[in-house]
Amino acid sequence: MMLKKNFVANLHWRGMIHNIVPGTEAYLNQGGTMGYIGFDPSASSLHLGNLVTIMLLRHLQEAGHTPIALLGGATGMIGDPSGRTQERLFLTEEVLRYNEACIGKQLEKFLDFSNGKNRARLLNNLDWFKKESLLGFLREVGKHISIGYMMAKDSVKQRINTGISYTEFAYQLLQGYDFYHLYLHEGVSLQMGGSDQWGNLTTGVELIRKKIQSQAFALTVPLLTRADGTKFGKTASGDNIWLDPEKTSPYQFYQFLLNCSDHEAEKLIKIFHGCRQEEVESLILAHQSRPEKRMVQQILAEIVTTMVHSAAACKKAIWCTGMLFDGAVSTDQLFALSEEDLLMICTTIPKINITSHTFMEVDTILSLLSVATGGAILSSKSEAKRIITSRGVMINKVLILDPFEKPNLMLLHNRYLLVQKGKKSHYLIVVQ
RNA sequence: GGGGAGAUGCCAGAGCGGCCAAUUGGGGCGGACUGUAAAUCCGUUGCUUUAUAGCUUCGAAGGUUCGAAUCCUUCUCUCCCCA
């Protein structure tokens, strides 16, 4: 139990510390401090990558400290250059406010905002930045940080030759000022974030030191990358895995985690599993002795899907996984499925409606899967031809060999076609 | 403000009047193998009624030419150096 109280030690075994300001552990062990993480409202939903930093706040709260989630209502208007190779496009204020509302709502799910002396809080830096004037800011903040200091930051250095506007260059001052403001007015002494945030975090620490000669603390969590170096939390095609079920269905979410590599899954289970160190470690050992069972992946997918969505949604995702991937499910069994079960699948995989008229008119399988379905399955006839001829398409679990074959297909329950593209992509065509 | 360099397909990056739908690498996609893995291997990667074919692409708009990604003009944007 003592271990759980030591927030930093807890993060250490979980592999959640990338960089840390010296003295942070000792300071936090005095107990009862406040820590915050900023969330950028650049989208209307948080994604799986954000969930890692949310776990920092969760672990912080469990260790008895007070977590603060800060919405970047002001900083979102500027755009953080960290980890970016290109200048960002501005979002309109309307979109930002909407995104903030959505993200704020999501955050409530993961932290305890209810009561207790260390209940979580949600703030928005627009609340103090809207009162700030340009002249005031330059005198209060800009004066304390030198250009040399700002230029030395990775986020700036990496962009200096490819182009960075003054606006984005100044970003770190805004985030630094947040920390200063929270330190001064709310007593927040710790800022956390992903490892790409280190530069922004230390600007805050520096500002607090310069302005009021006080020590503030910061730590970063490694930004997870996949074996190929790309950011974790994106599908292979570059789409984010969102926490919003409208953007990424619980099934897709579950599938993403289930498909993690062994190495990746071991790192993730340490981050997301609420259990104590010994339990998690023995789980990993068991997995390593029988990796083909994918035990860690399954548990990981289950606990995270349950946490983000719900136990019911997770159960559904597991059931559909069995239906769609289990090699034992034959065409006959597919036809034996009740319509209710089919509809259950329908809610988890992309569903494409076409009219019965269109369906009757279509003269080849190739057109059915490309133009008739609006390119949702195969984006063009050329692509459809390529993939079908390379044996990449099954309809109702039957391999399609000839792209120009006339569609002479049995509909499931007179309405549905289950299409499988490649190994992992499934679609349900609904003829209405 | 002055001078220089550059903008090519998802990305990096060749091409510098016809043989270029555009070398190559990465990524993506499909297949084999497998654990719905990793590694490896094979195929593919603008579009088109199935194509030793056609059509639309090389920052934007014009122009020269039988013919342009390649030459000229203007514009937009970026980088570098000097002030």
Coordinates of C-alpha atoms (C1' of nucleotides) in Angstrom, one line a residue:
Chain A
M1 CA 0.0 0.0 0.0
M2 CA 2.9 2.3 0.7
L3 CA 4.0 1.8 -2.8
K4 CA 0.8 3.1 -4.2
K5 CA 1.3 6.3 -2.2
N6 CA 4.6 6.9 -3.9
F7 CA 3.4 8.3 -7.2
V8 CA 6.8 8.6 -8.9
A9 CA 7.8 5.1 -7.9
N10 CA 4.5 3.8 -9.2
L11 CA 5.2 5.5 -12.5
H12 CA 8.7 4.1 -12.6
W13 CA 7.8 0.5 -12.7
R14 CA 5.0 1.2 -15.2
G15 CA 7.6 2.7 -17.5
M16 CA 5.8 6.0 -17.4
I17 CA 8.7 8.3 -16.8
H18 CA 10.7 9.8 -19.6
N19 CA 12.1 12.9 -18.0
I20 CA 11.7 14.4 -14.6
V21 CA 12.8 17.5 -12.9
P22 CA 15.2 16.6 -10.1
G23 CA 13.6 16.6 -6.7
T24 CA 10.1 15.9 -7.9
E25 CA 9.8 12.5 -6.2
A26 CA 10.9 13.8 -2.8
Y27 CA 8.6 16.8 -3.1
L28 CA 5.5 14.7 -4.1
N29 CA 6.2 12.3 -1.3
Q30 CA 5.4 15.0 1.2
G31 CA 1.8 14.4 -0.1
G32 CA -1.2 16.5 -1.0
T33 CA 0.1 18.4 -4.0
M34 CA -1.7 19.4 -7.2
G35 CA -0.6 18.4 -10.7
Y36 CA -2.0 19.3 -14.1
I37 CA -1.9 18.2 -17.7
G38 CA -3.0 20.3 -20.6
F39 CA -5.3 19.0 -23.3
D40 CA -5.3 20.6 -26.7
P41 CA -8.8 21.1 -28.1
S42 CA -7.7 20.6 -31.7
A43 CA -10.3 17.9 -32.2
S44 CA -13.7 17.1 -30.8
S45 CA -12.5 14.0 -29.1
L46 CA -9.4 12.8 -27.2
H47 CA -7.6 9.8 -28.7
L48 CA -5.7 6.8 -27.4
G49 CA -2.5 8.7 -27.1
N50 CA -4.2 11.2 -24.8
L51 CA -5.3 8.3 -22.6
V52 CA -1.8 7.7 -21.6
T53 CA -1.5 11.1 -20.1
I54 CA -4.9 10.7 -18.6
M55 CA -3.5 7.7 -16.8
L56 CA -0.9 10.0 -15.3
L57 CA -3.7 12.0 -13.7
R58 CA -5.4 8.9 -12.6
H59 CA -2.4 7.5 -10.9
L60 CA -1.8 10.9 -9.4
Q61 CA -5.2 11.0 -7.9
E62 CA -4.9 7.4 -6.6
A63 CA -1.7 8.5 -4.8
G64 CA -3.7 11.1 -3.0
H65 CA -2.8 14.2 -4.9
T66 CA -5.2 16.5 -6.8
P67 CA -5.3 16.1 -10.6
I68 CA -6.2 19.1 -12.7
A69 CA -7.1 18.7 -16.4
L70 CA -6.5 21.9 -18.2
L71 CA -8.3 22.6 -21.4
G72 CA -6.1 24.7 -23.8
G73 CA -8.9 27.0 -24.9
A74 CA -6.3 29.8 -25.3
T75 CA -3.3 27.8 -26.4
G76 CA -5.4 26.0 -28.9
M77 CA -5.9 29.3 -30.7
I78 CA -2.1 29.4 -31.2
G79 CA -1.0 25.9 -32.0
D80 CA 1.7 23.9 -30.3
P81 CA 4.7 23.4 -32.7
S82 CA 5.9 20.4 -30.6
G83 CA 6.2 17.3 -32.7
R84 CA 4.9 19.1 -35.7
T85 CA 6.8 19.5 -38.9
Q86 CA 4.4 22.0 -40.3
E87 CA 2.6 25.1 -39.2
R88 CA -0.9 24.4 -38.0
L89 CA -4.1 25.8 -39.4
F90 CA -6.1 27.9 -37.1
L91 CA -9.4 26.6 -35.8
T92 CA -12.3 28.9 -35.5
E93 CA -13.3 29.9 -32.0
E94 CA -16.6 28.3 -32.5
V95 CA -15.0 24.9 -33.3
L96 CA -12.6 25.3 -30.4
R97 CA -15.4 26.0 -27.9
Y98 CA -17.3 23.0 -29.2
N99 CA -14.2 20.8 -28.9
E100 CA -13.5 22.0 -25.4
A101 CA -17.0 21.0 -24.4
C102 CA -16.6 17.5 -25.9
I103 CA -13.2 16.9 -24.4
G104 CA -14.2 18.2 -21.0
K105 CA -17.1 15.7 -21.0
Q106 CA -14.8 12.8 -21.9
L107 CA -12.3 13.7 -19.2
E108 CA -15.0 13.4 -16.6
K109 CA -15.2 9.7 -17.2
F110 CA -11.6 9.0 -16.2
L111 CA -11.1 11.0 -13.0
D112 CA -13.0 11.3 -9.8
F113 CA -14.6 14.8 -9.8
S114 CA -17.2 14.0 -7.2
N115 CA -15.9 14.8 -3.8
G116 CA -13.1 14.2 -1.4
K117 CA -10.4 16.6 -0.7
N118 CA -8.4 15.6 -3.8
R119 CA -11.3 15.6 -6.2
A120 CA -10.3 16.3 -9.8
R121 CA -10.8 19.7 -11.4
L122 CA -11.2 20.9 -14.9
L123 CA -9.9 24.4 -15.9
N124 CA -9.6 26.3 -19.1
N125 CA -6.6 28.6 -19.7
L126 CA -8.8 30.9 -21.8
D127 CA -10.2 32.1 -18.4
W128 CA -6.9 33.8 -17.6
F129 CA -5.6 34.5 -21.1
K130 CA -8.7 36.5 -22.1
K131 CA -7.9 39.0 -19.5
E132 CA -4.3 39.3 -20.5
S133 CA -3.1 42.1 -22.8
L134 CA -0.3 41.9 -25.3
L135 CA 1.7 44.6 -23.5
G136 CA 1.1 43.1 -20.2
F137 CA 2.1 39.7 -21.4
L138 CA 5.3 41.0 -23.0
R139 CA 6.3 42.8 -19.8
E140 CA 5.2 40.1 -17.4
V141 CA 6.3 37.0 -19.3
G142 CA 8.4 37.7 -22.4
K143 CA 10.9 39.7 -20.4
H144 CA 11.9 36.7 -18.3
I145 CA 12.7 34.3 -21.1
S146 CA 15.5 34.9 -23.6
I147 CA 15.3 34.2 -27.3
G148 CA 18.3 31.9 -26.9
Y149 CA 16.4 29.8 -24.4
M150 CA 13.4 29.5 -26.6
M151 CA 15.5 28.7 -29.7
A152 CA 17.2 25.9 -27.9
K153 CA 13.9 24.0 -27.5
D154 CA 13.5 20.9 -29.8
S155 CA 10.1 22.0 -30.9
V156 CA 11.6 25.2 -32.3
K157 CA 15.0 23.9 -33.5
Q158 CA 13.3 21.3 -35.6
R159 CA 11.2 23.9 -37.4
I160 CA 13.7 26.7 -37.7
N161 CA 14.8 25.6 -41.1
T162 CA 11.5 24.4 -42.5
G163 CA 9.5 27.4 -41.2
I164 CA 7.9 28.5 -38.0
S165 CA 5.8 31.5 -37.6
Y166 CA 6.3 33.9 -34.7
T167 CA 2.9 32.8 -33.4
E168 CA 4.0 29.2 -32.9
F169 CA 7.4 30.2 -31.8
A170 CA 5.8 32.1 -28.9
Y171 CA 3.6 29.1 -28.0
Q172 CA 6.0 27.9 -25.2
L173 CA 5.6 31.2 -23.4
L174 CA 1.8 30.7 -23.3
Q175 CA 2.1 27.3 -21.9
G176 CA 4.9 28.4 -19.5
Y177 CA 2.6 31.2 -18.3
D178 CA -0.2 28.7 -17.6
F179 CA 2.0 26.9 -15.2
Y180 CA 3.1 30.1 -13.6
H181 CA -0.5 31.2 -13.3
L182 CA -1.6 27.9 -11.8
Y183 CA 1.3 27.9 -9.4
L184 CA 0.5 31.3 -8.2
H185 CA -3.2 31.2 -8.0
E186 CA -4.1 27.6 -7.5
G187 CA -1.0 26.2 -5.8
V188 CA -0.3 23.8 -8.6
S189 CA 3.3 22.7 -8.4
L190 CA 3.6 19.9 -10.9
Q191 CA 3.0 19.8 -14.6
M192 CA 3.0 16.6 -16.6
G193 CA 2.7 15.7 -20.3
G194 CA 3.9 13.5 -23.1
S195 CA 7.6 13.6 -23.8
D196 CA 7.2 16.0 -26.7
Q197 CA 6.0 18.5 -24.1
W198 CA 9.2 18.6 -22.1
G199 CA 10.4 21.9 -23.6
N200 CA 7.1 23.5 -22.8
L201 CA 7.0 22.1 -19.3
T202 CA 10.5 23.4 -18.5
T203 CA 9.7 26.8 -19.8
G204 CA 7.1 27.0 -17.1
V205 CA 9.4 25.8 -14.4
E206 CA 11.9 28.4 -15.6
L207 CA 9.4 31.2 -15.6
I208 CA 8.3 30.3 -12.1
R209 CA 11.9 30.3 -11.0
K210 CA 12.7 33.6 -12.6
K211 CA 9.6 35.5 -11.6
I212 CA 9.0 34.4 -8.1
Q213 CA 12.2 32.4 -7.2
S214 CA 10.2 29.2 -6.6
Q215 CA 10.7 25.6 -7.5
A216 CA 8.1 23.9 -9.6
F217 CA 8.2 20.3 -10.8
A218 CA 7.6 18.5 -14.1
L219 CA 7.7 15.1 -15.5
T220 CA 6.9 13.5 -18.9
V221 CA 5.7 10.1 -20.0
P222 CA 7.3 8.5 -23.0
L223 CA 5.3 9.1 -26.1
L224 CA 4.6 5.6 -27.3
T225 CA 5.8 4.9 -30.7
R226 CA 5.3 1.7 -32.7
A227 CA 8.2 -0.3 -34.0
D228 CA 8.2 1.7 -37.2
G229 CA 8.6 5.0 -35.3
T230 CA 5.2 6.4 -35.9
K231 CA 3.1 7.6 -33.1
F232 CA 1.1 5.2 -31.1
G233 CA -2.7 5.5 -31.2
K234 CA -3.1 5.8 -34.9
T235 CA -4.2 3.1 -37.3
A236 CA -1.7 2.0 -39.9
S237 CA -3.4 4.4 -42.3
G238 CA -2.8 7.3 -40.0
D239 CA -6.2 7.8 -38.5
N240 CA -6.3 8.4 -34.8
I241 CA -8.0 5.9 -32.5
W242 CA -10.5 8.2 -30.9
L243 CA -12.2 7.8 -27.6
D244 CA -15.5 9.0 -29.0
P245 CA -17.5 5.9 -30.1
E246 CA -18.9 7.9 -33.0
K247 CA -15.5 8.4 -34.4
T248 CA -13.9 5.0 -33.6
S249 CA -16.4 2.3 -32.8
P250 CA -15.8 0.3 -29.6
Y251 CA -15.1 -2.7 -31.9
Q252 CA -12.4 -0.9 -33.8
F253 CA -11.0 0.4 -30.6
Y254 CA -10.9 -3.2 -29.2
Q255 CA -9.4 -4.5 -32.4
F256 CA -6.7 -1.9 -32.3
L257 CA -5.5 -3.0 -28.9
L258 CA -5.9 -6.6 -29.6
N259 CA -3.6 -6.2 -32.6
C260 CA -0.7 -4.6 -30.6
S261 CA 2.6 -6.3 -31.0
D262 CA 3.8 -8.3 -28.0
H263 CA 6.3 -5.7 -27.0
E264 CA 3.9 -2.9 -27.3
A265 CA 1.2 -4.7 -25.4
E266 CA 3.5 -5.3 -22.5
K267 CA 4.3 -1.7 -22.3
L268 CA 0.7 -0.7 -22.5
I269 CA -0.6 -3.2 -19.9
K270 CA 1.8 -1.6 -17.4
I271 CA 0.3 1.8 -18.1
F272 CA -3.3 0.9 -18.1
H273 CA -3.7 -2.0 -15.7
G274 CA -4.9 -0.8 -12.3
C275 CA -3.3 -3.8 -10.5
R276 CA -0.2 -3.9 -8.4
Q277 CA 3.2 -4.5 -9.9
E278 CA 3.5 -8.2 -9.0
E279 CA 0.2 -9.1 -10.7
V280 CA 1.0 -7.3 -13.9
E281 CA 4.5 -8.8 -14.0
S282 CA 3.3 -12.3 -13.5
L283 CA 0.8 -11.7 -16.3
I284 CA 3.5 -10.6 -18.6
L285 CA 5.6 -13.7 -17.7
A286 CA 2.7 -16.0 -18.5
H287 CA 2.3 -14.2 -21.8
Q288 CA 5.9 -14.7 -22.7
S289 CA 5.7 -18.4 -22.2
R290 CA 2.8 -18.7 -24.5
P291 CA 2.9 -15.6 -26.7
E292 CA 0.6 -17.1 -29.4
K293 CA -2.2 -17.0 -26.9
R294 CA -2.0 -13.2 -26.9
M295 CA -3.1 -13.1 -23.3
V296 CA -1.8 -9.6 -22.7
Q297 CA -3.4 -8.2 -25.8
Q298 CA -6.7 -9.7 -24.8
I299 CA -6.6 -8.4 -21.3
L300 CA -5.3 -5.0 -22.4
A301 CA -8.0 -4.7 -25.0
E302 CA -10.7 -5.7 -22.5
I303 CA -9.7 -3.4 -19.7
V304 CA -9.1 -0.3 -21.8
T305 CA -12.3 -0.8 -23.9
T306 CA -14.2 -1.3 -20.7
M307 CA -12.7 1.8 -19.2
V308 CA -13.3 4.0 -22.3
H309 CA -16.6 2.7 -23.4
S310 CA -18.4 0.3 -21.1
A311 CA -18.5 -3.3 -20.1
A312 CA -21.4 -3.9 -22.4
A313 CA -19.7 -2.3 -25.4
C314 CA -16.6 -4.4 -24.7
K315 CA -18.6 -7.6 -24.5
K316 CA -20.1 -6.8 -27.8
A317 CA -16.7 -6.1 -29.3
I318 CA -15.5 -9.5 -28.1
W319 CA -18.5 -11.3 -29.4
C320 CA -18.1 -9.7 -32.9
T321 CA -14.4 -10.5 -32.9
G322 CA -15.3 -14.1 -32.5
M323 CA -17.9 -13.9 -35.3
L324 CA -15.7 -12.2 -37.8
F325 CA -12.4 -13.8 -37.2
D326 CA -13.0 -17.3 -35.9
G327 CA -12.1 -19.5 -38.8
A328 CA -14.7 -22.0 -37.6
V329 CA -17.5 -19.8 -38.7
S330 CA -18.4 -21.1 -42.1
T331 CA -20.8 -19.8 -44.8
D332 CA -23.4 -22.1 -43.5
Q333 CA -23.1 -20.9 -40.0
L334 CA -23.2 -17.4 -41.2
F335 CA -26.5 -18.1 -42.9
A336 CA -27.7 -19.8 -39.7
L337 CA -27.2 -16.6 -37.7
S338 CA -30.3 -14.8 -36.5
E339 CA -31.0 -11.4 -37.9
E340 CA -30.6 -10.0 -34.5
D341 CA -27.0 -11.3 -34.3
L342 CA -26.3 -9.9 -37.7
L343 CA -27.5 -6.5 -36.7
M344 CA -25.3 -6.7 -33.7
I345 CA -22.3 -7.1 -36.1
C346 CA -23.8 -4.3 -38.1
T347 CA -23.4 -1.8 -35.3
T348 CA -19.7 -2.5 -34.9
I349 CA -18.4 -2.6 -38.4
P350 CA -19.0 -0.1 -41.2
K351 CA -22.4 -0.6 -42.8
I352 CA -23.2 0.5 -46.3
N353 CA -26.7 1.0 -47.4
I354 CA -27.7 0.5 -51.0
T355 CA -31.1 0.4 -52.6
S356 CA -32.5 -2.8 -53.9
H357 CA -32.8 -1.1 -57.2
T358 CA -29.0 -0.3 -57.3
F359 CA -28.3 -3.9 -56.2
M360 CA -30.4 -5.3 -59.1
E361 CA -28.8 -3.0 -61.6
V362 CA -25.3 -3.7 -60.8
D363 CA -23.7 -6.0 -63.3
T364 CA -20.4 -7.1 -61.8
I365 CA -19.0 -7.7 -58.4
L366 CA -16.4 -5.2 -59.1
S367 CA -18.9 -2.4 -59.5
L368 CA -20.9 -3.6 -56.5
L369 CA -17.9 -3.2 -54.3
S370 CA -16.7 0.0 -55.7
V371 CA -19.1 2.5 -57.3
A372 CA -22.4 1.0 -56.1
T373 CA -21.2 1.3 -52.5
G374 CA -19.9 4.7 -53.0
G375 CA -16.2 3.7 -52.7
A376 CA -16.7 2.8 -49.1
I377 CA -15.2 -0.6 -49.5
L378 CA -13.0 -0.3 -52.5
S379 CA -12.3 3.3 -53.6
S380 CA -12.3 2.8 -57.3
K381 CA -12.9 0.2 -60.0
S382 CA -9.2 -0.1 -60.5
E383 CA -8.6 -0.8 -56.9
A384 CA -11.4 -3.3 -56.8
K385 CA -10.0 -5.1 -59.8
R386 CA -6.6 -5.3 -58.2
I387 CA -7.7 -6.5 -54.9
I388 CA -10.2 -9.0 -56.2
T389 CA -7.8 -10.5 -58.6
S390 CA -5.2 -10.9 -55.8
R391 CA -7.8 -12.9 -53.9
G392 CA -8.4 -10.3 -51.3
V393 CA -12.2 -10.2 -51.1
M394 CA -14.7 -12.6 -49.6
I395 CA -18.5 -12.1 -49.6
N396 CA -20.4 -14.1 -47.0
K397 CA -17.2 -16.0 -46.3
V398 CA -16.8 -17.1 -49.9
L399 CA -13.7 -16.0 -51.8
I400 CA -14.4 -14.0 -54.9
L401 CA -12.2 -15.0 -57.8
D402 CA -13.5 -13.1 -60.8
P403 CA -14.1 -9.3 -60.6
F404 CA -16.3 -9.3 -63.6
E405 CA -18.5 -12.1 -62.4
K406 CA -22.2 -11.2 -62.3
P407 CA -23.3 -10.8 -58.7
N408 CA -25.3 -13.9 -58.1
L409 CA -25.3 -13.6 -54.4
M410 CA -27.4 -15.0 -51.7
L411 CA -28.4 -12.3 -49.3
L412 CA -28.4 -13.0 -45.6
H413 CA -31.9 -12.6 -44.3
N414 CA -32.7 -11.3 -47.8
R415 CA -30.9 -8.1 -47.0
Y416 CA -27.3 -8.4 -46.0
L417 CA -23.9 -9.1 -47.5
L418 CA -20.9 -9.5 -45.2
V419 CA -17.9 -8.4 -47.1
Q420 CA -14.4 -9.0 -46.0
K421 CA -11.5 -7.1 -47.5
G422 CA -8.1 -8.4 -46.7
K423 CA -7.7 -10.1 -43.4
K424 CA -9.1 -7.5 -41.1
S425 CA -11.6 -5.2 -42.7
H426 CA -15.2 -6.2 -42.7
Y427 CA -18.2 -4.4 -44.0
L428 CA -21.9 -5.1 -44.1
I429 CA -23.9 -4.2 -47.2
V430 CA -27.5 -3.6 -46.4
V431 CA -29.9 -3.8 -49.4
Q432 CA -33.0 -1.8 -48.7
Chain B
rG1 C1' 15.0 46.3 -48.6
rG2 C1' 19.0 43.5 -51.7
rG3 C1' 20.8 38.7 -53.5
rG4 C1' 20.4 33.3 -54.0
rA5 C1' 17.8 28.5 -54.0
rG6 C1' 13.4 25.9 -54.3
rA7 C1' 7.9 24.1 -54.9
rU8 C1' 7.2 16.7 -58.3
rG9 C1' 2.6 11.4 -56.6
rC10 C1' 0.9 9.5 -49.1
rC11 C1' 6.2 11.0 -47.5
rA12 C1' 11.4 11.5 -48.9
rG13 C1' 13.6 12.4 -53.4
rA14 C1' 15.2 11.6 -59.0
rG15 C1' 13.9 13.6 -63.7
rC16 C1' 15.5 19.0 -66.6
rG17 C1' 11.9 19.3 -74.4
rG18 C1' 9.7 13.4 -76.9
rC19 C1' 11.6 6.5 -74.8
rC20 C1' 7.5 10.0 -68.2
rA21 C1' 1.7 8.0 -65.4
rA22 C1' 7.0 9.9 -64.2
rU23 C1' 13.8 6.1 -61.5
rU24 C1' 14.5 4.8 -56.4
rG25 C1' 13.5 4.4 -51.0
rG26 C1' 9.9 4.5 -47.1
rG27 C1' 4.9 3.9 -46.1
rG28 C1' 0.1 1.9 -47.7
rC29 C1' -2.8 -2.0 -49.8
rG30 C1' -3.4 -7.4 -51.4
rG31 C1' -1.3 -12.4 -51.1
rA32 C1' 2.0 -16.5 -48.8
rC33 C1' 3.8 -17.9 -43.9
rU34 C1' 1.8 -17.1 -38.8
rG35 C1' -0.6 -15.9 -33.3
rU36 C1' -6.1 -11.3 -36.7
rA37 C1' 1.8 -11.1 -34.5
rA38 C1' 7.1 -9.9 -35.7
rA39 C1' 10.6 -11.0 -39.4
rU40 C1' 10.7 -12.6 -44.4
rC41 C1' 9.0 -13.4 -49.4
rC42 C1' 5.7 -12.2 -53.7
rG43 C1' 2.4 -8.7 -56.1
rU44 C1' 0.5 -3.8 -56.2
rU45 C1' 0.2 1.5 -55.2
rG46 C1' -3.8 8.3 -60.6
rC47 C1' -8.4 7.1 -63.1
rU48 C1' -11.2 4.5 -66.9
rU49 C1' -16.3 -1.9 -68.8
rU50 C1' -11.9 -5.8 -68.3
rA51 C1' -7.2 -1.9 -72.0
rU52 C1' 0.5 -4.1 -76.7
rA53 C1' -5.4 1.5 -75.3
rG54 C1' -7.4 6.1 -73.6
rC55 C1' -7.9 10.2 -70.1
rU56 C1' -6.4 13.6 -66.1
rU57 C1' -1.6 14.6 -63.1
rC58 C1' 4.6 17.3 -61.6
rG59 C1' 2.6 25.0 -56.6
rA60 C1' -1.3 28.5 -59.8
rA61 C1' -2.4 31.0 -64.4
rG62 C1' -0.9 32.1 -69.1
rG63 C1' 2.7 31.5 -73.3
rU64 C1' 6.5 29.1 -76.8
rU65 C1' 6.6 24.2 -79.4
rC66 C1' 4.3 19.1 -83.8
rG67 C1' 5.3 17.8 -78.6
rA68 C1' 6.6 20.4 -71.7
rA69 C1' 7.2 17.9 -65.1
rU70 C1' 11.2 19.8 -68.1
rC71 C1' 11.8 26.4 -71.9
rC72 C1' 9.5 31.7 -71.2
rU73 C1' 6.2 35.3 -68.4
rU74 C1' 3.3 36.6 -64.2
rC75 C1' 1.5 35.2 -59.5
rU76 C1' 1.5 32.5 -54.7
rC77 C1' 4.3 30.1 -51.0
rU78 C1' 9.0 28.3 -48.6
rC79 C1' 14.2 28.2 -47.3
rC80 C1' 19.2 30.5 -47.2
rC81 C1' 22.6 34.7 -47.1
rC82 C1' 23.3 40.1 -46.7
rA83 C1' 21.0 44.7 -44.7

